[in-house]
Amino acid sequence: MFPTHRRAQSTGVPANRSLLRAFFGLTVIALLAACASPEPKVAIRSGIGQTANLDAIRPPSGVTYRYSLEADGVQLPVDLRLRSKRRSAKIYDYSGTLNLTLPVPESGNLEEVGDLIAEAFKLDQLNVRLRKNKLLIPVQLRTDNRFRSLSSNLVLTQSQFRPHDCFAVIGTCRYTSSVGKRSIALIAETTEKDGVWRTKTRPDPRKRKPGQRNAEQTLIYSIDKNAVLIDMVLLEKEQGNRRTMVFRRR
């Protein structure tokens, strides 16, 4: 759980507290791909294509993958690290941390920062830790051998996918995404050219519920010989607004 801190007794909000709140607000929003922007011109390094036998892939266990994150071309103070662990021939866990550098010196009031984060974003339920001037957010993906997610908390929300999230599945693929007791039926259309994949996902019109958001998400990405992500641009469009996030393997 998030460390328990003694809250400072104060009748007002200090200026540095307001700045911290603004910083964390922008950073977490960016991590959730909520920065409006046009579709970026981002170079995706190519990987394997649809001619590869993805079903025969058996990724290695014990390998660490590191990613940097960008929002609207701006590098975020974030380092994402995931380590693979083979559970069975077709089930893998990728566990690690999303490390966020805090905008305060190591000698700063980290107790106040901890209180602010826990209060503003309810991160106490994510087993978040503070280490010096870094915020460590645990990340856990469970995938099959083709890196299709079965569950994930990559965007700070624990989601389940049935049968999987249709990652790198050519053609039309339908699946269900669930958060707690809420679920949504989705349809994904995927193409691939020269080792770069493109997946457009939207609510399944056959199972759309009244009042359901009509958001559309596009992923442009590449995968290595083990089907693990190399680079990815996430584009989300809703009511004319565009939001972007870029993941790059280091």
Short mmCIF file of N, CA and C in Angstrom, two decimals, residues 122-228:
data_model
loop_
_atom_site.label_atom_id
_atom_site.label_comp_id
_atom_site.label_asym_id
_atom_site.label_seq_id
_atom_site.Cartn_x
_atom_site.Cartn_y
_atom_site.Cartn_z
N LYS A 122 -5.81 8.91 -5.76
CA LYS A 122 -6.22 7.65 -5.12
C LYS A 122 -5.28 6.51 -5.48
N LEU A 123 -3.98 6.81 -5.53
CA LEU A 123 -3.00 5.80 -5.90
C LEU A 123 -2.67 4.85 -4.76
N ASP A 124 -3.22 5.11 -3.56
CA ASP A 124 -2.95 4.25 -2.43
C ASP A 124 -3.45 2.83 -2.67
N GLN A 125 -4.38 2.68 -3.60
CA GLN A 125 -4.92 1.36 -3.90
C GLN A 125 -4.08 0.60 -4.93
N LEU A 126 -3.01 1.22 -5.43
CA LEU A 126 -2.18 0.58 -6.44
C LEU A 126 -0.83 0.15 -5.90
N ASN A 127 -0.65 0.16 -4.58
CA ASN A 127 0.61 -0.25 -3.96
C ASN A 127 1.77 0.60 -4.45
N VAL A 128 1.52 1.90 -4.61
CA VAL A 128 2.54 2.83 -5.08
C VAL A 128 3.54 3.08 -3.96
N ARG A 129 4.83 3.22 -4.34
CA ARG A 129 5.88 3.46 -3.35
C ARG A 129 6.67 4.71 -3.71
N LEU A 130 7.22 5.36 -2.69
CA LEU A 130 8.13 6.47 -2.88
C LEU A 130 9.54 6.01 -2.55
N ARG A 131 10.49 6.29 -3.45
CA ARG A 131 11.89 5.97 -3.19
C ARG A 131 12.72 7.20 -3.55
N LYS A 132 13.20 7.89 -2.52
CA LYS A 132 13.89 9.17 -2.71
C LYS A 132 12.95 10.10 -3.48
N ASN A 133 13.36 10.56 -4.67
CA ASN A 133 12.52 11.50 -5.41
C ASN A 133 11.80 10.82 -6.58
N LYS A 134 11.55 9.52 -6.45
CA LYS A 134 10.86 8.79 -7.52
C LYS A 134 9.59 8.13 -7.00
N LEU A 135 8.58 8.16 -7.82
CA LEU A 135 7.32 7.49 -7.54
C LEU A 135 7.32 6.20 -8.35
N LEU A 136 7.15 5.06 -7.67
CA LEU A 136 7.19 3.75 -8.32
C LEU A 136 5.79 3.15 -8.35
N ILE A 137 5.23 3.03 -9.54
CA ILE A 137 3.89 2.49 -9.71
C ILE A 137 3.99 1.08 -10.30
N PRO A 138 3.55 0.06 -9.57
CA PRO A 138 3.64 -1.31 -10.09
C PRO A 138 2.81 -1.49 -11.36
N VAL A 139 3.38 -2.21 -12.32
CA VAL A 139 2.69 -2.51 -13.58
C VAL A 139 2.71 -4.01 -13.78
N GLN A 140 1.58 -4.56 -14.21
CA GLN A 140 1.47 -6.00 -14.39
C GLN A 140 0.66 -6.30 -15.64
N LEU A 141 1.25 -7.03 -16.56
CA LEU A 141 0.53 -7.51 -17.73
C LEU A 141 0.57 -9.03 -17.73
N ARG A 142 -0.56 -9.64 -17.96
CA ARG A 142 -0.59 -11.08 -18.22
C ARG A 142 -0.99 -11.26 -19.68
N THR A 143 -0.15 -11.98 -20.42
CA THR A 143 -0.39 -12.14 -21.85
C THR A 143 -0.31 -13.61 -22.24
N ASP A 144 -0.67 -13.88 -23.49
CA ASP A 144 -0.39 -15.20 -24.03
C ASP A 144 0.97 -15.16 -24.70
N ASN A 145 1.37 -16.23 -25.35
CA ASN A 145 2.71 -16.29 -25.96
C ASN A 145 2.86 -15.33 -27.14
N ARG A 146 1.75 -14.77 -27.64
CA ARG A 146 1.79 -13.81 -28.75
C ARG A 146 1.70 -12.37 -28.26
N PHE A 147 1.83 -12.16 -26.96
CA PHE A 147 1.78 -10.84 -26.34
C PHE A 147 0.39 -10.21 -26.42
N ARG A 148 -0.63 -11.04 -26.57
CA ARG A 148 -2.00 -10.55 -26.51
C ARG A 148 -2.39 -10.49 -25.04
N SER A 149 -2.80 -9.32 -24.57
CA SER A 149 -3.07 -9.13 -23.14
C SER A 149 -4.34 -9.85 -22.70
N LEU A 150 -4.23 -10.52 -21.53
CA LEU A 150 -5.39 -11.11 -20.86
C LEU A 150 -5.83 -10.19 -19.73
N SER A 151 -4.87 -9.47 -19.13
CA SER A 151 -5.16 -8.47 -18.10
C SER A 151 -4.01 -7.47 -18.08
N SER A 152 -4.31 -6.24 -17.62
CA SER A 152 -3.29 -5.20 -17.62
C SER A 152 -3.72 -4.04 -16.73
N ASN A 153 -2.73 -3.40 -16.09
CA ASN A 153 -2.99 -2.14 -15.39
C ASN A 153 -2.03 -1.06 -15.91
N LEU A 154 -1.67 -1.14 -17.18
CA LEU A 154 -0.68 -0.25 -17.76
C LEU A 154 -1.10 1.21 -17.69
N VAL A 155 -2.41 1.50 -17.74
CA VAL A 155 -2.88 2.88 -17.65
C VAL A 155 -3.55 3.13 -16.30
N LEU A 156 -2.99 2.50 -15.25
CA LEU A 156 -3.40 2.72 -13.86
C LEU A 156 -4.80 2.23 -13.54
N THR A 157 -5.38 1.43 -14.42
CA THR A 157 -6.68 0.81 -14.17
C THR A 157 -6.56 -0.67 -14.49
N GLN A 158 -7.00 -1.52 -13.57
CA GLN A 158 -6.90 -2.96 -13.79
C GLN A 158 -8.00 -3.42 -14.74
N SER A 159 -7.60 -3.87 -15.92
CA SER A 159 -8.56 -4.30 -16.94
C SER A 159 -8.37 -5.77 -17.27
N GLN A 160 -9.47 -6.42 -17.60
CA GLN A 160 -9.46 -7.81 -18.02
C GLN A 160 -9.94 -7.87 -19.47
N PHE A 161 -9.36 -8.78 -20.27
CA PHE A 161 -9.73 -8.90 -21.68
C PHE A 161 -10.10 -10.35 -21.98
N ARG A 162 -11.22 -10.52 -22.66
CA ARG A 162 -11.68 -11.86 -23.01
C ARG A 162 -12.08 -11.90 -24.48
N PRO A 163 -11.52 -12.86 -25.26
CA PRO A 163 -10.51 -13.84 -24.85
C PRO A 163 -9.12 -13.23 -24.69
N HIS A 164 -8.87 -12.09 -25.35
CA HIS A 164 -7.62 -11.34 -25.24
C HIS A 164 -7.88 -9.97 -25.89
N ASP A 165 -6.88 -9.10 -25.95
CA ASP A 165 -7.11 -7.75 -26.48
C ASP A 165 -6.90 -7.60 -27.98
N CYS A 166 -6.82 -8.73 -28.69
CA CYS A 166 -6.70 -8.73 -30.16
C CYS A 166 -5.43 -8.07 -30.68
N PHE A 167 -4.38 -8.01 -29.85
CA PHE A 167 -3.11 -7.42 -30.25
C PHE A 167 -2.49 -8.24 -31.38
N ALA A 168 -2.15 -7.56 -32.49
CA ALA A 168 -1.49 -8.19 -33.65
C ALA A 168 -2.27 -9.39 -34.20
N VAL A 169 -3.59 -9.22 -34.32
CA VAL A 169 -4.43 -10.23 -34.93
C VAL A 169 -4.96 -9.65 -36.24
N ILE A 170 -4.48 -10.15 -37.36
CA ILE A 170 -4.85 -9.60 -38.66
C ILE A 170 -6.35 -9.78 -38.93
N GLY A 171 -6.95 -8.75 -39.52
CA GLY A 171 -8.36 -8.81 -39.87
C GLY A 171 -9.25 -8.32 -38.74
N THR A 172 -10.47 -8.84 -38.71
CA THR A 172 -11.46 -8.42 -37.71
C THR A 172 -11.39 -9.33 -36.49
N CYS A 173 -11.40 -8.73 -35.31
CA CYS A 173 -11.31 -9.50 -34.06
C CYS A 173 -12.21 -8.82 -33.03
N ARG A 174 -13.02 -9.60 -32.34
CA ARG A 174 -13.93 -9.07 -31.32
C ARG A 174 -13.49 -9.55 -29.94
N TYR A 175 -13.63 -8.66 -28.94
CA TYR A 175 -13.29 -9.03 -27.57
C TYR A 175 -14.05 -8.16 -26.58
N THR A 176 -13.95 -8.52 -25.31
CA THR A 176 -14.61 -7.77 -24.24
C THR A 176 -13.57 -7.24 -23.28
N SER A 177 -13.66 -5.96 -22.95
CA SER A 177 -12.79 -5.33 -21.97
C SER A 177 -13.60 -5.04 -20.72
N SER A 178 -13.09 -5.46 -19.54
CA SER A 178 -13.83 -5.28 -18.29
C SER A 178 -12.97 -4.59 -17.24
N VAL A 179 -13.60 -3.67 -16.52
CA VAL A 179 -13.00 -3.03 -15.35
C VAL A 179 -13.99 -3.21 -14.21
N GLY A 180 -13.63 -4.07 -13.26
CA GLY A 180 -14.58 -4.38 -12.20
C GLY A 180 -15.80 -5.07 -12.78
N LYS A 181 -16.99 -4.53 -12.48
CA LYS A 181 -18.23 -5.11 -12.98
C LYS A 181 -18.68 -4.49 -14.30
N ARG A 182 -17.93 -3.50 -14.77
CA ARG A 182 -18.27 -2.84 -16.03
C ARG A 182 -17.54 -3.49 -17.19
N SER A 183 -18.23 -3.68 -18.29
CA SER A 183 -17.60 -4.29 -19.46
C SER A 183 -18.09 -3.61 -20.72
N ILE A 184 -17.29 -3.72 -21.77
CA ILE A 184 -17.64 -3.16 -23.06
C ILE A 184 -17.18 -4.11 -24.15
N ALA A 185 -18.04 -4.33 -25.14
CA ALA A 185 -17.71 -5.19 -26.28
C ALA A 185 -17.05 -4.33 -27.34
N LEU A 186 -15.90 -4.78 -27.84
CA LEU A 186 -15.12 -4.01 -28.79
C LEU A 186 -14.84 -4.82 -30.06
N ILE A 187 -14.57 -4.09 -31.13
CA ILE A 187 -14.20 -4.73 -32.39
C ILE A 187 -12.91 -4.08 -32.88
N ALA A 188 -11.94 -4.89 -33.26
CA ALA A 188 -10.64 -4.40 -33.70
C ALA A 188 -10.39 -4.82 -35.14
N GLU A 189 -9.87 -3.90 -35.95
CA GLU A 189 -9.49 -4.17 -37.33
C GLU A 189 -7.99 -3.94 -37.45
N THR A 190 -7.25 -4.96 -37.86
CA THR A 190 -5.78 -4.87 -37.88
C THR A 190 -5.21 -5.17 -39.26
N THR A 191 -4.24 -4.33 -39.66
CA THR A 191 -3.48 -4.55 -40.89
C THR A 191 -2.00 -4.49 -40.54
N GLU A 192 -1.16 -4.93 -41.47
CA GLU A 192 0.30 -4.89 -41.25
C GLU A 192 1.00 -4.69 -42.58
N LYS A 193 2.03 -3.86 -42.59
CA LYS A 193 2.81 -3.62 -43.80
C LYS A 193 4.25 -3.32 -43.41
N ASP A 194 5.18 -4.05 -43.98
CA ASP A 194 6.61 -3.84 -43.76
C ASP A 194 6.99 -3.86 -42.28
N GLY A 195 6.36 -4.75 -41.53
CA GLY A 195 6.71 -4.92 -40.12
C GLY A 195 6.11 -3.89 -39.19
N VAL A 196 5.17 -3.08 -39.68
CA VAL A 196 4.46 -2.11 -38.83
C VAL A 196 2.98 -2.46 -38.85
N TRP A 197 2.41 -2.61 -37.67
CA TRP A 197 1.02 -3.02 -37.51
C TRP A 197 0.15 -1.81 -37.20
N ARG A 198 -1.10 -1.90 -37.58
CA ARG A 198 -2.05 -0.82 -37.30
C ARG A 198 -3.38 -1.43 -36.89
N THR A 199 -3.85 -1.09 -35.70
CA THR A 199 -5.11 -1.64 -35.18
C THR A 199 -6.05 -0.50 -34.81
N LYS A 200 -7.24 -0.53 -35.38
CA LYS A 200 -8.27 0.45 -35.03
C LYS A 200 -9.36 -0.27 -34.23
N THR A 201 -9.66 0.26 -33.05
CA THR A 201 -10.62 -0.38 -32.15
C THR A 201 -11.77 0.58 -31.85
N ARG A 202 -12.99 0.05 -31.84
CA ARG A 202 -14.17 0.85 -31.55
C ARG A 202 -15.21 -0.04 -30.87
N PRO A 203 -16.25 0.55 -30.27
CA PRO A 203 -17.30 -0.27 -29.66
C PRO A 203 -17.97 -1.15 -30.72
N ASP A 204 -18.26 -2.37 -30.35
CA ASP A 204 -18.91 -3.30 -31.27
C ASP A 204 -20.36 -2.85 -31.48
N PRO A 205 -20.73 -2.46 -32.71
CA PRO A 205 -22.10 -1.97 -32.93
C PRO A 205 -23.17 -3.02 -32.64
N ARG A 206 -22.80 -4.29 -32.69
CA ARG A 206 -23.77 -5.35 -32.40
C ARG A 206 -24.17 -5.37 -30.93
N LYS A 207 -23.25 -4.91 -30.06
CA LYS A 207 -23.48 -5.03 -28.61
C LYS A 207 -23.38 -3.70 -27.90
N ARG A 208 -23.51 -2.61 -28.63
CA ARG A 208 -23.36 -1.30 -28.02
C ARG A 208 -24.53 -1.01 -27.07
N LYS A 209 -24.20 -0.49 -25.88
CA LYS A 209 -25.20 -0.21 -24.87
C LYS A 209 -25.65 1.25 -24.96
N PRO A 210 -26.88 1.56 -24.53
CA PRO A 210 -27.36 2.94 -24.55
C PRO A 210 -26.46 3.85 -23.72
N GLY A 211 -26.11 5.01 -24.27
CA GLY A 211 -25.29 5.96 -23.55
C GLY A 211 -23.81 5.65 -23.56
N GLN A 212 -23.41 4.60 -24.24
CA GLN A 212 -22.00 4.20 -24.26
C GLN A 212 -21.17 5.17 -25.09
N ARG A 213 -19.97 5.50 -24.61
CA ARG A 213 -19.07 6.39 -25.33
C ARG A 213 -18.72 5.81 -26.70
N ASN A 214 -18.56 6.70 -27.67
CA ASN A 214 -18.23 6.25 -29.01
C ASN A 214 -16.77 6.59 -29.33
N ALA A 215 -15.88 6.27 -28.40
CA ALA A 215 -14.46 6.56 -28.58
C ALA A 215 -13.85 5.58 -29.57
N GLU A 216 -12.87 6.06 -30.32
CA GLU A 216 -12.15 5.22 -31.28
C GLU A 216 -10.66 5.28 -30.97
N GLN A 217 -10.01 4.14 -30.94
CA GLN A 217 -8.59 4.08 -30.60
C GLN A 217 -7.81 3.43 -31.74
N THR A 218 -6.66 4.02 -32.08
CA THR A 218 -5.79 3.45 -33.10
C THR A 218 -4.41 3.22 -32.50
N LEU A 219 -3.87 2.03 -32.71
CA LEU A 219 -2.52 1.70 -32.29
C LEU A 219 -1.67 1.47 -33.54
N ILE A 220 -0.51 2.11 -33.61
CA ILE A 220 0.47 1.87 -34.67
C ILE A 220 1.71 1.36 -33.97
N TYR A 221 2.16 0.14 -34.28
CA TYR A 221 3.17 -0.49 -33.45
C TYR A 221 4.00 -1.51 -34.21
N SER A 222 5.06 -1.96 -33.55
CA SER A 222 5.91 -3.02 -34.10
C SER A 222 6.24 -3.99 -32.99
N ILE A 223 6.56 -5.24 -33.38
CA ILE A 223 6.87 -6.29 -32.41
C ILE A 223 8.14 -7.02 -32.84
N ASP A 224 8.87 -7.53 -31.86
CA ASP A 224 10.13 -8.22 -32.18
C ASP A 224 9.87 -9.70 -32.46
N LYS A 225 10.93 -10.47 -32.59
CA LYS A 225 10.81 -11.89 -32.95
C LYS A 225 10.10 -12.70 -31.87
N ASN A 226 9.96 -12.13 -30.65
CA ASN A 226 9.24 -12.80 -29.58
C ASN A 226 7.83 -12.22 -29.40
N ALA A 227 7.41 -11.38 -30.36
CA ALA A 227 6.09 -10.74 -30.38
C ALA A 227 5.94 -9.67 -29.30
N VAL A 228 7.04 -9.29 -28.65
CA VAL A 228 7.00 -8.25 -27.61
C VAL A 228 7.10 -6.87 -28.26
#
